[in-house]
Coordinates of C-alpha atoms and ligand atoms in Angstrom, one line a residue:
M1 CA 24.7 135.6 110.6
T2 CA 23.8 135.6 114.4
D3 CA 20.7 134.6 115.7
D4 CA 19.3 138.2 116.4
D5 CA 19.4 138.7 112.9
K6 CA 17.6 135.7 111.4
V7 CA 14.1 135.4 110.9
P8 CA 12.9 132.7 113.2
A9 CA 11.7 129.3 111.9
A10 CA 8.7 129.7 114.5
E11 CA 8.0 132.5 112.9
L12 CA 7.8 131.3 109.1
Y13 CA 6.8 127.6 109.6
T14 CA 3.2 128.2 111.3
E15 CA 0.0 126.6 110.0
A16 CA -1.0 130.3 109.3
F17 CA 2.0 130.9 106.9
A18 CA 1.4 127.0 105.5
A19 CA -2.5 128.2 104.6
D20 CA -1.3 131.9 103.4
P21 CA 2.7 132.7 103.0
Y22 CA 1.8 135.9 101.1
P23 CA 1.5 138.6 103.8
T24 CA 4.5 137.4 105.0
F25 CA 6.2 137.4 101.9
A26 CA 5.2 140.9 101.4
R27 CA 6.6 141.8 104.7
L28 CA 9.7 140.7 104.1
R29 CA 10.0 141.6 100.7
T30 CA 9.2 145.3 101.8
E31 CA 11.4 145.4 105.2
R32 CA 14.1 142.8 104.8
P33 CA 13.9 141.7 100.8
V34 CA 17.1 139.9 101.5
C35 CA 17.3 138.2 105.0
P36 CA 18.8 135.1 107.2
V37 CA 16.0 132.6 107.9
G38 CA 15.9 129.9 110.2
S39 CA 14.5 126.5 109.6
P40 CA 13.7 123.1 110.7
R41 CA 15.6 121.8 107.9
F42 CA 18.7 123.8 107.5
D43 CA 19.2 127.8 107.8
S44 CA 19.5 129.9 104.4
W45 CA 19.4 133.3 103.2
L46 CA 15.6 134.1 101.1
I47 CA 15.4 136.8 98.4
T48 CA 11.9 137.8 97.8
G49 CA 11.9 140.7 95.3
F50 CA 11.3 140.0 91.9
D51 CA 14.3 141.8 90.2
D52 CA 16.9 140.3 92.8
A53 CA 14.8 136.5 92.7
R54 CA 15.8 136.7 88.6
A55 CA 19.0 138.2 88.9
A56 CA 20.1 135.4 91.5
L57 CA 18.5 132.7 89.2
T58 CA 21.1 133.5 86.7
D59 CA 23.9 134.7 89.1
P60 CA 27.3 132.3 88.4
R61 CA 28.5 133.3 92.0
L62 CA 25.3 130.9 93.4
S63 CA 26.1 127.7 92.5
K64 CA 24.0 124.5 92.5
D65 CA 26.9 122.0 92.5
L66 CA 26.0 120.4 95.8
Y67 CA 28.3 117.2 95.4
G68 CA 31.6 118.8 94.4
P69 CA 34.4 119.1 97.1
D70 CA 32.8 121.2 99.7
Q71 CA 29.8 118.5 100.1
H72 CA 26.9 121.1 100.4
Y73 CA 24.7 118.5 100.3
L74 CA 25.5 117.1 103.7
R75 CA 23.6 120.1 105.1
I76 CA 20.6 119.9 102.7
F77 CA 19.9 116.5 101.8
G78 CA 21.8 114.9 104.5
P79 CA 24.4 111.4 103.8
N80 CA 23.5 108.8 101.5
S81 CA 21.5 111.1 99.3
E82 CA 24.0 110.9 96.2
G83 CA 22.3 107.7 94.9
L84 CA 19.3 110.1 94.2
N85 CA 20.0 113.6 93.7
R86 CA 23.5 113.7 92.2
N87 CA 21.5 115.0 89.1
M88 CA 21.3 118.0 86.6
L89 CA 19.7 120.1 89.0
N90 CA 22.2 119.7 91.9
S91 CA 24.9 120.6 89.3
D92 CA 26.6 123.6 87.8
P93 CA 27.7 123.6 83.8
P94 CA 29.6 121.9 82.3
E95 CA 28.4 119.0 84.1
H96 CA 24.5 120.4 83.7
T97 CA 25.0 120.8 80.4
R98 CA 26.0 117.3 79.7
L99 CA 23.4 116.1 81.9
R100 CA 20.4 117.8 80.9
R101 CA 21.5 117.7 77.2
V102 CA 20.8 113.8 77.1
V103 CA 17.3 114.0 78.0
S104 CA 16.1 117.4 76.5
Q105 CA 14.9 116.1 73.2
A106 CA 12.8 113.8 74.9
F107 CA 10.9 117.2 76.6
A108 CA 11.0 119.5 73.1
P109 CA 7.7 120.7 72.2
R110 CA 7.2 119.1 69.4
R111 CA 7.8 115.3 71.1
I112 CA 5.3 116.6 74.0
E113 CA 2.9 118.0 71.6
A114 CA 2.7 114.3 69.9
L115 CA 1.5 112.8 73.5
R116 CA -1.5 115.2 73.6
P117 CA -4.2 112.2 72.6
R118 CA -2.7 109.8 75.3
V119 CA -2.8 112.4 77.8
A120 CA -6.2 113.0 77.0
V121 CA -7.4 109.8 77.1
I122 CA -5.8 109.2 80.8
V123 CA -7.3 112.6 82.0
D124 CA -10.5 111.0 80.8
Q125 CA -10.2 107.5 82.5
L126 CA -9.6 109.3 85.6
I127 CA -12.9 111.6 85.3
D128 CA -14.6 108.7 84.6
K129 CA -13.8 107.1 87.7
I130 CA -15.1 109.9 89.6
I131 CA -18.0 110.8 87.9
P132 CA -20.1 107.9 89.5
Q133 CA -18.8 109.0 93.2
G134 CA -20.6 112.4 93.4
E135 CA -17.7 113.6 95.1
S136 CA -13.8 113.1 95.4
D137 CA -10.6 114.0 96.8
L138 CA -9.0 115.6 93.7
M139 CA -5.5 115.3 95.0
H140 CA -6.1 111.4 95.7
D141 CA -8.4 110.5 92.4
F142 CA -6.8 112.9 89.7
A143 CA -3.6 115.6 90.6
I144 CA -1.6 112.9 91.8
P145 CA -2.2 109.9 89.7
L146 CA -2.3 111.9 86.4
P147 CA 1.4 113.3 86.0
M148 CA 2.2 110.3 88.0
T149 CA 1.1 107.8 85.1
V150 CA 2.3 110.4 82.4
I151 CA 5.9 110.1 83.6
C152 CA 5.6 107.0 84.4
E153 CA 5.1 106.1 80.7
L154 CA 7.4 108.3 79.3
L155 CA 10.0 106.6 81.8
G156 CA 9.3 103.5 80.5
V157 CA 7.6 102.2 84.1
P158 CA 5.5 99.0 83.4
P159 CA 1.9 100.1 84.9
A160 CA 2.2 97.0 87.3
D161 CA 4.9 99.1 89.2
H162 CA 3.0 102.4 89.1
G163 CA 1.1 102.1 92.4
R164 CA 4.2 101.2 94.9
V165 CA 6.3 103.7 93.0
L166 CA 3.5 106.0 93.8
D167 CA 3.7 105.1 97.4
W168 CA 6.8 105.9 97.6
T169 CA 7.3 108.9 96.6
Q170 CA 4.1 109.9 98.5
V171 CA 6.1 109.4 101.6
I172 CA 9.1 111.8 100.4
R173 CA 6.1 114.3 99.4
T174 CA 4.0 114.1 102.7
S175 CA 7.0 113.8 105.1
G176 CA 6.2 116.4 107.8
S177 CA 2.7 115.8 108.0
T178 CA 2.1 112.5 109.4
S179 CA 1.5 111.9 113.3
R180 CA 4.3 110.4 113.8
P181 CA 7.2 111.3 115.9
P182 CA 9.9 113.2 113.6
A183 CA 12.4 110.5 113.8
E184 CA 10.2 107.8 112.8
E185 CA 8.9 109.7 109.8
R186 CA 12.5 110.3 109.0
A187 CA 13.5 106.7 108.9
A188 CA 9.8 106.4 106.6
V189 CA 11.6 108.6 104.0
Q190 CA 14.7 107.2 104.2
E191 CA 13.3 103.9 103.9
A192 CA 11.2 105.0 100.8
Q193 CA 14.4 106.8 98.7
L194 CA 16.2 103.3 99.4
R195 CA 13.4 100.8 98.2
L196 CA 13.2 103.7 95.2
H197 CA 16.6 103.7 94.4
H198 CA 16.8 99.8 94.1
Y199 CA 13.6 99.7 92.4
L200 CA 15.1 102.5 89.9
A201 CA 18.6 100.5 89.3
D202 CA 16.8 96.9 88.8
L203 CA 14.7 99.0 86.1
V204 CA 17.7 100.3 84.2
R205 CA 19.3 96.8 84.4
A206 CA 15.9 95.1 83.2
K207 CA 16.0 97.5 80.3
R208 CA 19.5 96.8 79.1
D209 CA 18.7 93.4 78.8
D210 CA 15.3 93.8 76.8
P211 CA 16.1 97.2 74.8
A212 CA 12.8 99.9 75.0
D213 CA 12.4 102.8 73.2
D214 CA 11.4 104.7 76.5
I215 CA 13.7 107.4 78.0
I216 CA 15.0 105.2 80.6
G217 CA 16.3 102.8 77.0
A218 CA 17.4 106.2 75.8
L219 CA 19.4 107.0 78.6
V220 CA 20.8 103.5 78.8
R221 CA 21.8 103.9 75.1
A222 CA 23.5 106.7 76.0
V223 CA 25.8 104.8 78.7
D224 CA 26.3 102.1 76.6
Q225 CA 27.0 103.5 73.0
D226 CA 28.4 107.2 73.9
R227 CA 29.5 107.0 77.5
T228 CA 27.9 110.4 77.8
L229 CA 26.5 109.2 80.9
S230 CA 27.6 107.3 83.9
E231 CA 25.6 104.2 85.2
A232 CA 25.0 106.3 88.7
E233 CA 24.0 109.2 86.4
L234 CA 21.5 107.1 84.7
V235 CA 19.8 106.4 87.8
T236 CA 20.0 109.7 89.1
T237 CA 18.6 111.5 86.0
T238 CA 15.5 108.9 86.3
F239 CA 14.5 109.7 89.5
L240 CA 14.8 113.3 89.1
L241 CA 12.6 112.9 86.1
L242 CA 9.9 110.6 88.0
F243 CA 9.9 113.1 91.2
A244 CA 10.2 116.4 89.1
G245 CA 7.7 115.5 86.7
H246 CA 5.2 114.6 88.6
Q247 CA 5.4 116.3 91.8
T248 CA 5.4 119.7 91.1
T249 CA 2.4 119.1 88.4
A250 CA 0.4 117.5 91.2
D251 CA 0.9 120.5 93.6
F252 CA -0.1 122.7 90.9
L253 CA -3.2 121.2 90.0
G254 CA -4.2 120.8 93.4
N255 CA -3.5 124.5 93.9
A256 CA -5.0 125.8 90.7
V257 CA -8.5 123.9 91.6
L258 CA -8.7 125.6 94.8
A259 CA -8.0 128.8 93.5
L260 CA -10.5 128.7 91.0
L261 CA -12.9 127.0 93.6
T262 CA -12.1 130.0 96.1
H263 CA -13.1 132.5 93.1
P264 CA -15.8 131.5 91.6
E265 CA -16.2 134.5 89.2
Q266 CA -12.8 133.3 87.7
L267 CA -13.9 130.0 87.8
E268 CA -17.3 131.4 85.7
L269 CA -15.4 133.2 82.9
L270 CA -12.8 130.4 82.3
R271 CA -15.8 128.1 82.0
A272 CA -17.8 130.3 79.6
T273 CA -14.0 131.5 77.6
P274 CA -12.4 128.5 77.5
R275 CA -9.6 130.0 75.0
L276 CA -8.4 131.9 78.2
L277 CA -7.3 128.7 79.5
P278 CA -3.5 128.7 78.5
A279 CA -2.9 132.0 79.8
A280 CA -5.2 131.5 83.2
I281 CA -2.7 128.2 83.8
E282 CA 0.2 130.9 83.8
E283 CA -1.6 133.4 86.3
L284 CA -2.5 130.1 88.7
L285 CA 1.2 129.6 88.6
R286 CA 1.9 133.1 89.6
F287 CA -0.7 133.1 92.1
D288 CA 0.1 130.0 93.8
G289 CA 2.6 128.2 92.4
P290 CA 3.8 124.7 93.6
L291 CA 7.6 125.7 94.5
P292 CA 7.4 128.9 96.7
V293 CA 11.1 129.0 96.7
A294 CA 13.5 127.4 94.3
S295 CA 15.6 124.6 95.4
P296 CA 19.1 125.8 97.3
R297 CA 21.6 127.6 95.9
I298 CA 25.3 128.2 97.5
A299 CA 27.0 131.4 98.0
T300 CA 30.7 130.8 96.4
E301 CA 31.8 134.2 97.5
D302 CA 30.6 136.8 99.7
I303 CA 27.7 138.4 97.5
D304 CA 26.2 141.8 98.1
Y305 CA 22.1 142.0 97.2
Q306 CA 20.4 145.3 97.9
G307 CA 23.4 146.0 99.9
V308 CA 22.8 143.1 102.5
R309 CA 26.3 140.7 102.4
I310 CA 25.6 137.0 101.8
P311 CA 28.6 135.3 103.3
R312 CA 30.3 132.6 100.9
G313 CA 29.1 129.2 102.1
S314 CA 25.7 130.3 102.8
I315 CA 22.1 128.6 101.6
V316 CA 20.7 131.0 99.0
G317 CA 16.9 130.5 98.5
V318 CA 15.0 132.0 96.2
A319 CA 11.5 132.6 96.6
I320 CA 9.5 132.4 93.8
N321 CA 6.3 132.8 95.2
A322 CA 7.4 135.9 96.7
A323 CA 8.9 137.6 93.7
N324 CA 5.5 136.5 91.6
H325 CA 3.3 138.9 93.9
D326 CA 6.0 141.5 93.9
P327 CA 3.8 145.0 93.3
G328 CA 6.6 146.3 91.0
H329 CA 5.6 143.8 88.1
F330 CA 2.4 142.9 89.0
A331 CA -0.5 145.3 89.8
D332 CA -2.6 144.4 92.4
P333 CA -0.3 141.2 93.1
D334 CA -2.9 139.2 95.4
R335 CA -5.6 139.1 92.7
L336 CA -6.7 136.2 91.0
D337 CA -7.2 137.3 87.4
V338 CA -7.0 134.8 84.8
R339 CA -7.8 137.8 81.8
R340 CA -4.2 139.3 83.5
V341 CA -2.0 139.8 80.5
R342 CA 1.1 137.3 80.8
G343 CA 3.7 138.6 82.6
P344 CA 7.1 136.6 82.8
H345 CA 6.7 135.0 86.0
L346 CA 9.4 132.6 87.7
G347 CA 7.4 129.7 88.4
F348 CA 9.3 127.7 86.1
G349 CA 12.4 129.2 87.0
H350 CA 14.7 131.1 85.2
G351 CA 18.0 131.0 83.4
V352 CA 19.8 127.3 82.5
H353 CA 17.9 125.3 85.3
Y354 CA 14.7 126.4 83.8
C355 CA 11.7 123.7 84.0
L356 CA 12.7 121.1 81.8
G357 CA 9.4 119.9 81.9
V358 CA 7.7 123.3 80.7
S359 CA 6.0 122.0 77.8
L360 CA 4.7 119.0 79.3
A361 CA 3.5 120.5 82.8
R362 CA 1.7 122.8 80.5
M363 CA 0.2 120.4 78.1
E364 CA -1.1 118.3 81.1
A365 CA -2.6 121.3 83.2
E366 CA -4.3 122.6 79.8
L367 CA -6.4 119.1 79.4
A368 CA -6.6 118.6 83.3
L369 CA -8.4 121.6 83.9
S370 CA -10.4 121.9 80.6
A371 CA -11.4 118.4 81.3
L372 CA -12.3 118.8 85.0
L373 CA -14.4 122.2 83.8
R374 CA -16.5 120.9 81.4
R375 CA -17.0 117.1 82.6
L376 CA -17.5 118.2 86.0
P377 CA -20.5 120.5 86.3
G378 CA -21.5 122.4 89.7
L379 CA -18.0 121.4 90.7
R380 CA -17.3 122.9 94.5
L381 CA -15.4 122.5 97.6
G382 CA -16.3 119.9 99.8
V383 CA -15.3 121.6 103.0
P384 CA -15.2 124.7 104.3
L385 CA -11.5 126.1 103.3
A386 CA -10.1 126.1 106.4
E387 CA -10.2 122.5 106.6
V388 CA -8.6 121.6 103.7
R389 CA -5.4 119.8 104.3
R390 CA -2.1 121.3 103.3
L391 CA 1.7 120.2 102.8
P392 CA 3.6 121.1 106.5
A393 CA 4.7 125.0 106.0
A394 CA 8.5 123.5 106.0
S395 CA 7.9 121.4 103.2
P396 CA 10.1 122.8 100.2
F397 CA 6.8 122.0 98.4
R398 CA 3.4 124.2 98.4
G399 CA 0.8 121.8 98.0
L400 CA -2.4 120.0 99.1
L401 CA -2.6 116.5 100.9
E402 CA -6.3 116.6 100.2
L403 CA -8.8 118.2 97.8
P404 CA -12.2 117.1 98.9
V405 CA -14.9 118.3 96.2
T406 CA -18.5 117.8 95.5
F407 CA -20.6 118.2 92.0
T408 CA -23.2 117.6 90.3
V409 CA -24.1 114.1 88.5
Ligands
HEM1 C1 3.6 122.9 87.0 C2 4.6 122.2 87.0 C3 5.9 122.4 87.2 C4 6.6 123.5 87.8 C5 5.8 124.7 88.5 C6 8.1 123.5 87.7 C7 9.4 124.3 88.4 C8 10.5 124.2 87.7 C9 11.3 125.1 88.2 C10 11.0 126.4 89.4 C11 12.5 124.7 88.0 C12 13.9 125.4 88.7 C13 14.2 124.8 89.9 C14 15.3 125.7 90.6 O1 15.9 126.6 89.5 O2 15.8 125.4 91.6 C15 12.2 123.3 87.8 C16 13.4 122.2 87.2 C17 12.8 121.2 86.6 N1 11.8 120.8 86.2 FE1 9.8 121.2 86.4 N2 8.0 122.0 87.1 C18 7.3 121.3 86.7 C19 6.6 120.4 86.0 C20 7.7 119.5 85.4 C21 7.5 119.0 84.7 C22 6.3 117.9 84.3 C23 9.0 117.8 84.5 C24 9.2 116.8 83.5 C25 10.0 116.1 83.6 C26 9.9 119.0 85.0 C27 11.5 118.4 85.0 C28 12.0 119.4 85.5 C29 13.7 119.1 85.7 C30 14.3 117.7 85.2 C31 14.0 120.2 86.1 C32 15.4 120.5 86.3 C33 16.4 121.4 85.4 C34 17.6 121.7 85.5 O3 18.3 121.5 86.2 O4 18.2 121.9 84.5 N3 9.6 120.1 86.0 N4 11.1 123.3 87.4

């Protein structure tokens, strides 16, 4: 790839792109559906059409094994990332199959359904605290703490520790959005990752001495009794569940509420017809999902997509949010339509890495959105849309830093 071929980082990672990436995604999908892009983090190739994206997510020539002999992780996460990131998401079968099997039972639809009453209580407790305020930053008061509390309880993180775990994960999530110099910010992220790593390793040791009926307890048994997991994999799996289990859901809830507040007729439709909610959640995820580009894949050989050659060793990004706005698959794709007949969007991925937490994410979203609509009448944005602060365009996640709202009490 030469610098002339590349879509420059300066064109993609702008404030305008962070506010609305869909015109740029549409242009790329039409003009250069498979193209090299520069980025402040690492250069990669971007795939933006729906059919190509779906094919790429199951293409065995696109590997997720970042910690194999070629050490691709060095380009993506940098050194010292192994202790947290060498997990199922960054591995291929058969390793992936082994790592996923150990926890898949805990996220099976029936097990998740049994959590519904408890999640409803957490939702209500958060809204109880918001109501007397008359206004709220819904990211801070609701969208972040809800999935964080749920995943911490599932894993078995003691309630007294939720606060500091939240602080560390927020440093990682919001990196690039503070006014600190980049070197200082990188150091803060590394520090937060290190602290989280030590904390999780200590927690695992504590669960070994005092066995518990939670996911970490089950993982400890998988290490000690079945030897299906190494001690290091126990920690990386816990980190993945903790991070994947709240970050995407929090950003999804923020994006979903913002989309409804900026499409009041859709909000009213949903208020008037609550049975539309499950389909509306899929539409909101298609419309503005929290993971614009799937996690990085590596081309294990030269690969042709759309007659364009992606050279061996390239990092490949599958642009989920671009694919989900492909007019070849979704009529009038930039229109939010909660009545849209549910089409197979890629918001939860596709193939062996398809989201493990899909049932939990859907249940949390259903309880969260129905409670917000029911209990906060007159919900509206507290600032003009242009003033809503977002994660930076270069963040791997699409989400809001704050979501100020008002409502009638
Ligand atoms: C709305 C919320 C969520 C969205 C949009 C979402 C989206 C995704 C996507 C797109 C992937 C595939 C990534 C790729 O192929 O690169 C994925 C994987 C994953 N998700 Fe989710 N997710 C959500 C919530 C959750 C929750 C609540 C959990 C709970 C633990 C979770 C756990 C995981 C895990 C462990 C993986 C890796 C699976 C594997 O590698 O086999 N996610 N998610």
